Amino acid sequence: MEGESKRFLESVLAEVLAHLEPPKDGRIRHDLAPSSLRKTTDLELPIIGAGLDQVLEDIRTYLNGAVRTDQPGFMNPLWGGLTPEGLAGELVAAATNTSMYTYEIAPLASLIETAVLDRMRQHLRMPSGAGTLTTGGSAGNLMGVLCARQAALPASGHDGFDGRSWCMFVSKEAHYSVAMAANVVGLGRANLVKVDTDGQGRMDPAALDRAIQRETELGRRALCVVATSGTTVRGSFDPIQPIADVCEHHGVWLHVDAAWGGACLFSSTHRHLMDGVERADSVCWDAHKMMGLPLVCSAFIVQRVEVLRAACAHGNEAHYLFHDDAEDQDLGRLSLQCGRRNDALKLFLAWRSRGDAGWGALVDRYMELAAHLSERVRSEPTLELVGEPTWTNVCFRHVPEGVPHLGESIDRHNADLRVALLEEGRFMVSRADLDERVVLRSVIANPAVESSTLDDLVDAVLRLARTLPVHAKSQVEEPRA
Ligand SMILES: Cc1ncc(COP(=O)(O)O)c(C=O)c1O
């Protein structure tokens, strides 16, 4: 490449690098309503193109308005920060644009993807298996349920099936994508049974056993159980070992959703949270969450590769793509996608740079930071830690003196507090419901976070809470039962 295109791309890279400097005003987000943003931004797609100078201008506008997910104050979702190897991998993958369906057009990329999946499988301590990179944990959960269907009803991919006589089981605190998977595979959300959890948000294996028995007596067959390693709000880990016992007893497929918690396997201190995962039939694990790779980078791994292969079968209609002599090399036969990005490269590069030890140190550091934040919250009389963190989700809320701990007013107060934080623009945390309370959920999954960031967050919460209208006792509704 030379000339104008090359100069253009050099300028883009310079803009991106300049953008990644800390924001001068300390804000990671500018509070712009869609209506005002629409008014101030030129979104028209022209009939006659305006050329690369215009594009550079558009890129500047885009960067100016982008939420600074790379900055330490960004603690909103289960991912954040910027991994240089990850960004490099994205750039190289885009520059060498290919699709992962055949070895023929993605030779080294195919080997890299297989190597990465094999290493993840070794960390799961699964003796055999294979997998694929998907578009995320939601797709990984869908593939888990689809493989369960394939294993239980081998003809279903061809003949279809009536899902109404089947059901599947998940904890009450599981991610919503499991409900979508129930819908997509033809079971229906009504046939998703939500199993009770204990006081720490973990699926109760005895309750699971009873639920399977009850459904069986009602004439419905159990298709699969989805256990969660790292729930979305609380960060709980379902006890896999006893859940696997229940699944084995009833002959039910066990899928583990480790989208959020899978990285614990790198830490000798914390890997016990997933004890028994080697007994799962399938697992999904997002490297774009705690491992910090740019979205998306997500693995789905299954013990019996023939089940995945059959679940992704399409009757060999793609004669223009897949040929018998490359059957064992073409990763497209293990995927629901046709065109598929090379998401493995960035994970491979980051892994080469850090090694298992680097990932383990990252997890341990995040856990220490989460413990630091929990301690800070505990030490403040007007803050309440909601739930005891087992992972790096720290859920808390502000309770002004004289206001009951439960009820609509205190929920509203914390919802307002989060809005005040957002408007100030220095921190982003999410709002969730936990144990019948509206909480601020901050998540440590951003390599830029330091303990001083967390101290600043607590200070900002306390300062902003004081600016909100005080809810006098007389104005406060009775706590909810
Ligand atoms: C426990 C859990 N599973 C699955 C998902 C879905 O993952 P993705 O956003 O990669 O589709 C999430 C997302 O936060 C999650 O928390």
XYZ file of C-alpha atoms and ligand atoms in Angstrom:
497
model
C 0.000 0.000 0.000
C 1.292 3.442 -0.777
C 0.324 7.012 -1.428
C -2.879 8.473 -0.065
C -4.178 5.268 1.540
C -0.946 4.709 3.432
C -0.778 8.317 4.676
C -4.408 8.064 5.671
C -3.841 4.920 7.738
C -0.775 6.423 9.419
C -2.890 9.417 10.409
C -5.628 7.109 11.726
C -3.129 5.229 13.865
C -1.771 8.520 15.222
C -5.323 9.642 16.066
C -6.054 6.376 17.835
C -2.853 6.534 19.888
C -3.556 10.149 20.835
C -7.072 9.151 21.832
C -5.712 6.521 24.209
C -3.995 9.165 26.370
C -5.908 9.816 29.618
C -8.708 12.359 29.045
C -7.614 15.887 30.041
C -10.893 16.675 31.792
C -10.925 13.318 33.629
C -14.260 12.389 32.053
C -14.720 8.939 30.596
C -18.149 9.753 29.242
C -19.956 12.846 28.070
C -23.591 12.862 28.905
C -25.286 13.333 25.562
C -28.886 12.416 24.938
C -29.498 10.694 21.571
C -31.522 13.697 20.392
C -28.704 16.228 20.977
C -26.034 13.864 19.632
C -28.105 13.372 16.492
C -28.407 17.136 16.083
C -24.703 17.854 16.469
C -23.365 14.965 14.396
C -23.448 14.612 10.641
C -24.833 11.103 10.071
C -25.861 11.524 6.468
C -24.636 8.915 4.012
C -23.895 10.924 0.860
C -24.629 10.112 -2.743
C -21.243 11.455 -3.779
C -18.497 10.392 -1.351
C -16.426 13.058 0.421
C -13.065 11.222 0.417
C -10.496 10.266 3.005
C -10.035 13.735 4.552
C -13.681 13.638 5.537
C -13.199 10.152 6.938
C -10.350 11.356 9.142
C -12.605 14.099 10.406
C -15.377 11.559 11.067
C -12.930 9.359 12.963
C -11.970 12.327 15.177
C -15.643 12.989 15.874
C -16.215 9.335 16.685
C -13.215 9.131 19.013
C -14.264 12.334 20.801
C -17.658 10.895 21.600
C -16.562 7.375 22.485
C -16.984 6.122 26.036
C -13.486 5.639 27.462
C -13.752 1.954 28.217
C -9.942 1.836 28.399
C -9.808 4.125 31.447
C -9.768 2.915 35.069
C -13.096 4.539 35.981
C -14.873 2.208 33.562
C -16.202 -0.563 35.811
C -19.618 -0.991 34.327
C -19.812 -4.338 32.449
C -17.772 -7.516 32.954
C -14.973 -6.255 30.729
C -12.904 -3.109 30.317
C -9.451 -1.688 29.754
C -7.161 -2.116 26.815
C -4.726 -4.961 26.237
C -1.980 -3.875 23.809
C -1.491 -7.406 22.445
C -5.247 -7.605 21.977
C -5.399 -4.405 19.991
C -2.404 -5.559 17.929
C -4.162 -8.864 17.238
C -7.304 -7.040 16.115
C -5.314 -4.839 13.762
C -3.389 -7.722 12.244
C -6.521 -9.863 11.914
C -8.333 -7.012 10.163
C -5.363 -6.291 7.904
C -5.117 -9.945 6.878
C -8.887 -10.243 6.624
C -9.918 -13.864 6.280
C -12.669 -16.214 7.332
C -12.162 -19.138 9.660
C -14.234 -21.659 7.716
C -11.526 -23.395 5.724
C -7.890 -24.208 6.306
C -7.338 -23.281 2.680
C -7.864 -19.564 3.325
C -6.896 -19.436 7.008
C -3.998 -21.883 7.408
C -2.019 -20.494 10.343
C -5.130 -18.906 11.843
C -6.774 -22.373 11.965
C -3.789 -23.886 13.749
C -3.698 -20.955 16.177
C -7.400 -21.294 16.978
C -6.990 -25.024 17.595
C -3.936 -24.410 19.807
C -5.765 -21.818 21.898
C -8.836 -24.046 22.327
C -6.657 -27.037 23.253
C -4.887 -25.023 25.919
C -8.193 -23.818 27.354
C -9.427 -27.413 27.380
C -6.282 -28.454 29.276
C -7.066 -25.800 31.886
C -10.552 -27.278 32.125
C -8.772 -30.634 32.663
C -10.990 -32.277 30.099
C -9.218 -35.369 28.799
C -10.599 -34.976 25.291
C -12.592 -32.541 23.249
C -12.603 -29.686 20.788
C -14.412 -26.440 20.274
C -14.851 -23.253 18.382
C -14.665 -19.528 18.951
C -18.093 -17.950 18.956
C -19.625 -14.500 19.040
C -19.780 -14.553 22.846
C -21.007 -16.352 25.932
C -24.607 -16.043 24.736
C -23.742 -17.999 21.588
C -21.665 -20.408 23.709
C -24.675 -21.127 25.917
C -26.811 -21.644 22.832
C -24.290 -24.105 21.446
C -24.221 -25.947 24.781
C -27.980 -26.410 24.680
C -27.902 -27.322 20.994
C -25.249 -29.983 21.653
C -27.394 -31.304 24.520
C -30.277 -31.606 22.068
C -28.040 -33.293 19.527
C -26.814 -35.819 22.123
C -30.321 -36.587 23.425
C -32.026 -36.636 20.037
C -29.521 -37.343 17.262
C -32.167 -37.018 14.537
C -33.482 -33.656 15.763
C -31.159 -31.582 13.571
C -32.734 -33.141 10.502
C -36.258 -33.983 11.620
C -36.847 -31.189 14.121
C -38.360 -31.870 17.522
C -41.248 -30.932 19.767
C -39.570 -29.162 22.650
C -42.692 -28.978 24.760
C -42.104 -32.385 26.310
C -38.569 -31.386 27.316
C -37.174 -28.989 29.865
C -33.858 -27.600 31.031
C -32.533 -26.297 34.323
C -30.586 -23.264 35.369
C -30.115 -21.287 38.572
C -32.302 -18.293 39.361
C -29.274 -16.026 39.005
C -28.115 -17.300 35.614
C -27.566 -15.050 32.599
C -30.556 -14.236 30.416
C -28.894 -15.791 27.361
C -29.881 -19.223 28.696
C -33.536 -18.240 28.303
C -32.791 -17.143 24.745
C -31.075 -20.482 24.089
C -34.211 -22.294 25.317
C -36.192 -20.280 22.805
C -33.798 -20.746 19.877
C -33.369 -24.524 20.167
C -37.132 -24.942 20.220
C -37.705 -25.724 23.874
C -39.406 -22.466 24.718
C -38.693 -20.229 27.681
C -41.646 -21.706 29.559
C -39.728 -24.983 29.726
C -36.728 -23.431 31.411
C -36.841 -24.387 35.077
C -35.178 -21.916 37.430
C -33.649 -23.722 40.379
C -33.366 -22.153 43.834
C -30.057 -20.750 45.018
C -28.493 -20.610 48.461
C -27.788 -17.388 50.385
C -24.729 -16.789 48.216
C -26.509 -17.107 44.888
C -25.275 -20.647 44.108
C -27.533 -23.270 42.606
C -28.760 -25.711 45.264
C -27.931 -29.223 43.935
C -30.610 -30.864 46.141
C -33.200 -28.442 44.732
C -31.958 -29.311 41.232
C -32.388 -33.009 41.916
C -35.925 -32.449 43.207
C -36.775 -30.244 40.216
C -35.613 -32.915 37.733
C -37.607 -35.584 39.577
C -40.694 -33.381 39.660
C -40.511 -32.608 35.944
C -39.927 -36.289 35.127
C -43.039 -37.229 37.097
C -44.946 -34.620 35.087
C -43.825 -36.413 31.942
C -41.164 -33.971 30.799
C -37.635 -35.088 29.954
C -34.592 -33.189 31.156
C -32.478 -31.960 28.228
C -29.680 -30.221 30.084
C -28.521 -28.371 33.160
C -26.649 -25.100 32.796
C -24.412 -24.337 35.775
C -22.877 -20.865 36.034
C -19.282 -20.172 36.993
C -19.425 -16.501 37.823
C -22.951 -15.135 37.806
C -23.520 -11.801 36.154
C -24.604 -9.703 39.117
C -23.180 -11.395 42.201
C -20.272 -13.360 40.720
C -21.332 -16.656 42.321
C -20.039 -20.053 41.270
C -22.516 -22.925 41.216
C -21.028 -26.029 42.886
C -20.151 -28.106 39.828
C -19.141 -31.327 41.572
C -22.536 -32.090 43.214
C -24.378 -30.711 40.170
C -22.400 -33.137 37.973
C -23.455 -35.964 40.352
C -27.111 -35.025 39.822
C -26.640 -34.817 36.050
C -24.883 -38.172 35.965
C -27.619 -39.774 38.052
C -30.345 -38.532 35.697
C -28.283 -38.892 32.525
C -28.536 -35.198 31.675
C -26.091 -33.046 29.692
C -24.157 -30.567 31.848
C -23.150 -27.271 30.280
C -21.086 -24.802 32.338
C -21.436 -21.112 31.572
C -17.986 -19.852 32.555
C -18.250 -16.759 30.357
C -17.351 -14.564 33.298
C -15.577 -16.856 35.757
C -13.500 -19.132 33.484
C -10.292 -17.177 34.128
C -10.229 -18.455 37.738
C -8.663 -21.619 36.302
C -5.358 -19.774 35.906
C -5.078 -19.032 39.608
C -3.907 -21.761 41.957
C -5.672 -19.837 44.751
C -9.032 -19.532 43.044
C -9.350 -22.413 40.580
C -11.185 -24.464 43.215
C -14.245 -22.324 42.393
C -14.679 -24.496 39.307
C -13.826 -27.860 40.872
C -15.477 -30.601 38.858
C -15.629 -28.675 35.561
C -13.786 -31.568 33.874
C -17.043 -33.492 34.293
C -19.028 -30.997 32.203
C -20.115 -32.015 28.718
C -19.573 -28.490 27.432
C -18.293 -25.137 28.638
C -18.248 -21.581 27.356
C -15.587 -19.128 28.457
C -15.217 -15.494 27.369
C -11.665 -14.272 26.943
C -13.133 -10.820 26.291
C -14.260 -10.534 29.877
C -11.738 -10.993 32.682
C -8.834 -11.800 30.334
C -9.269 -8.376 28.779
C -9.174 -9.202 25.055
C -11.123 -6.829 22.822
C -14.705 -7.898 22.117
C -15.307 -10.501 20.920
C -13.224 -13.456 21.951
C -15.179 -16.365 23.346
C -14.599 -20.107 23.439
C -17.075 -22.971 23.358
C -15.561 -26.340 24.266
C -17.174 -29.740 24.214
C -15.873 -33.138 25.366
C -17.370 -35.110 22.492
C -16.336 -33.458 19.278
C -18.649 -35.715 17.243
C -21.653 -34.134 18.994
C -20.508 -30.622 18.047
C -19.793 -31.758 14.496
C -23.259 -33.284 14.201
C -24.928 -30.221 15.764
C -23.236 -28.023 13.127
C -23.939 -30.373 10.225
C -25.663 -28.913 7.180
C -26.022 -31.868 4.889
C -22.831 -31.122 2.935
C -24.627 -28.541 0.865
C -21.609 -26.233 0.788
C -19.787 -28.134 -1.960
C -18.153 -24.854 -3.033
C -16.519 -24.499 0.393
C -15.915 -27.796 2.153
C -14.202 -30.787 0.547
C -13.729 -34.261 2.009
C -9.950 -34.171 1.850
C -9.819 -31.236 4.302
C -12.544 -32.427 6.638
C -10.300 -32.609 9.697
C -8.745 -29.200 9.098
C -11.735 -27.021 8.265
C -12.956 -25.328 11.411
C -16.131 -24.249 9.642
C -17.525 -27.726 10.266
C -17.542 -27.064 14.012
C -19.281 -23.702 13.880
C -22.779 -22.317 13.357
C -21.281 -19.450 11.387
C -20.148 -19.377 7.797
C -18.002 -16.226 7.561
C -16.185 -15.945 10.873
C -13.621 -13.497 12.208
C -10.178 -14.529 13.318
C -10.673 -13.900 17.026
C -8.039 -16.429 18.029
C -5.027 -14.372 16.981
C -5.378 -11.678 19.652
C -5.826 -14.316 22.366
C -2.840 -16.269 21.087
C -0.629 -13.144 21.061
C -1.699 -12.089 24.551
C -1.115 -15.622 25.841
C 2.355 -15.756 24.249
C 3.185 -12.463 25.930
C 1.822 -13.287 29.403
C 1.778 -17.043 29.714
C -0.435 -18.876 32.194
C 1.464 -17.153 34.988
C 0.539 -13.716 33.683
C -3.165 -14.593 33.541
C -2.968 -16.098 37.034
C -1.336 -12.946 38.421
C -4.053 -10.836 36.754
C -6.830 -12.849 38.391
C -5.143 -12.706 41.814
C -4.624 -8.965 41.496
C -8.271 -8.407 40.562
C -9.377 -10.471 43.556
C -7.179 -8.368 45.862
C -8.629 -5.187 44.403
C -12.170 -6.502 44.885
C -11.308 -7.304 48.529
C -9.953 -3.778 48.931
C -13.162 -2.240 47.585
C -15.299 -4.501 49.790
C -13.275 -3.401 52.839
C -13.665 0.261 51.941
C -17.420 -0.208 51.589
C -17.640 -2.043 54.915
C -15.720 0.694 56.676
C -18.136 3.440 55.602
C -21.164 3.693 57.924
C -23.481 4.882 55.130
C -22.484 2.209 52.613
C -23.902 -1.296 52.612
C -22.134 -4.232 50.964
C -24.839 -6.406 49.424
C -23.791 -10.055 49.278
C -20.361 -11.337 50.207
C -18.201 -11.199 47.031
C -16.668 -14.476 45.880
C -15.444 -13.070 42.585
C -14.681 -9.496 41.512
C -18.271 -8.224 41.428
C -18.676 -5.825 44.344
C -22.301 -4.827 44.878
C -23.101 -2.075 47.334
C -25.399 0.804 47.996
C -25.661 4.030 49.884
C -28.012 4.149 52.839
C -28.273 7.622 54.371
C -28.682 7.731 58.132
C -32.270 7.423 59.306
C -33.528 5.740 56.144
C -34.729 2.099 56.256
C -32.461 -0.350 54.431
C -35.279 -1.705 52.291
C -37.956 0.039 50.312
C -38.668 2.050 47.248
C -37.112 5.283 48.494
C -33.722 3.793 49.137
C -33.856 2.001 45.803
C -34.688 5.277 44.087
C -31.901 7.021 45.960
C -29.335 4.523 44.648
C -30.703 4.671 41.129
C -30.354 8.509 41.331
C -26.861 8.101 42.717
C -25.798 6.053 39.726
C -27.226 8.677 37.384
C -25.285 11.373 39.290
C -22.093 9.319 38.854
C -22.789 8.949 35.142
C -23.465 12.660 34.737
C -20.243 13.565 36.488
C -18.558 11.278 33.962
C -15.558 10.009 35.942
C -16.868 6.556 36.875
C -19.228 4.101 35.294
C -20.738 1.308 37.356
C -23.906 -0.576 36.581
C -27.191 -0.728 38.404
C -28.676 -4.108 39.303
C -31.211 -5.721 41.624
C -29.782 -8.009 44.265
C -31.471 -9.492 47.334
C -34.456 -7.194 46.718
C -32.273 -4.114 46.661
C -31.153 -1.772 43.910
C -27.368 -1.892 44.057
C -24.401 -0.314 42.365
C -22.443 -3.147 40.800
C -18.811 -2.346 40.253
C -16.718 -4.953 38.551
C -12.956 -5.337 38.628
C -12.078 -6.522 35.129
C -10.005 -3.622 33.893
C -6.203 -3.779 34.083
C -6.045 -0.007 34.526
C -7.816 -0.145 37.913
C -5.660 0.548 40.987
C -6.645 0.564 44.638
C -6.547 4.383 44.492
C -9.174 4.239 41.688
C -11.458 2.318 44.023
C -10.840 4.783 46.885
C -11.738 7.601 44.493
C -14.905 5.751 43.487
C -16.013 5.418 47.116
C -15.228 9.094 47.750
C -17.213 10.108 44.656
C -20.179 7.977 45.729
C -20.215 9.520 49.213
C -19.767 13.062 47.884
C -22.504 12.748 45.263
C -24.861 10.991 47.675
C -24.694 14.076 49.897
C -25.877 16.247 47.010
C -29.027 14.182 46.463
C -32.263 15.129 48.234
C -32.312 13.569 51.677
C -35.173 11.170 52.164
C -36.659 12.066 55.550
C -38.098 9.190 57.536
C -41.639 10.477 57.161
C -41.355 10.446 53.346
C -40.092 6.924 53.201
C -42.415 4.072 52.319
C -42.557 0.980 54.437
C -39.881 -1.555 53.530
C -41.006 -4.278 51.152
C -41.933 -7.515 52.836
C -22.672 -15.362 33.197
C -22.750 -14.844 31.804
N -22.968 -15.701 30.798
C -23.064 -15.283 29.530
C -22.934 -13.954 29.218
C -23.068 -13.512 27.796
O -21.823 -13.260 27.285
P -21.622 -12.402 25.943
O -21.895 -10.991 26.324
O -20.210 -12.665 25.594
O -22.585 -12.926 24.945
C -22.706 -13.023 30.221
C -22.566 -11.590 29.893
O -22.328 -10.768 30.718
C -22.619 -13.475 31.556
O -22.445 -12.623 32.566
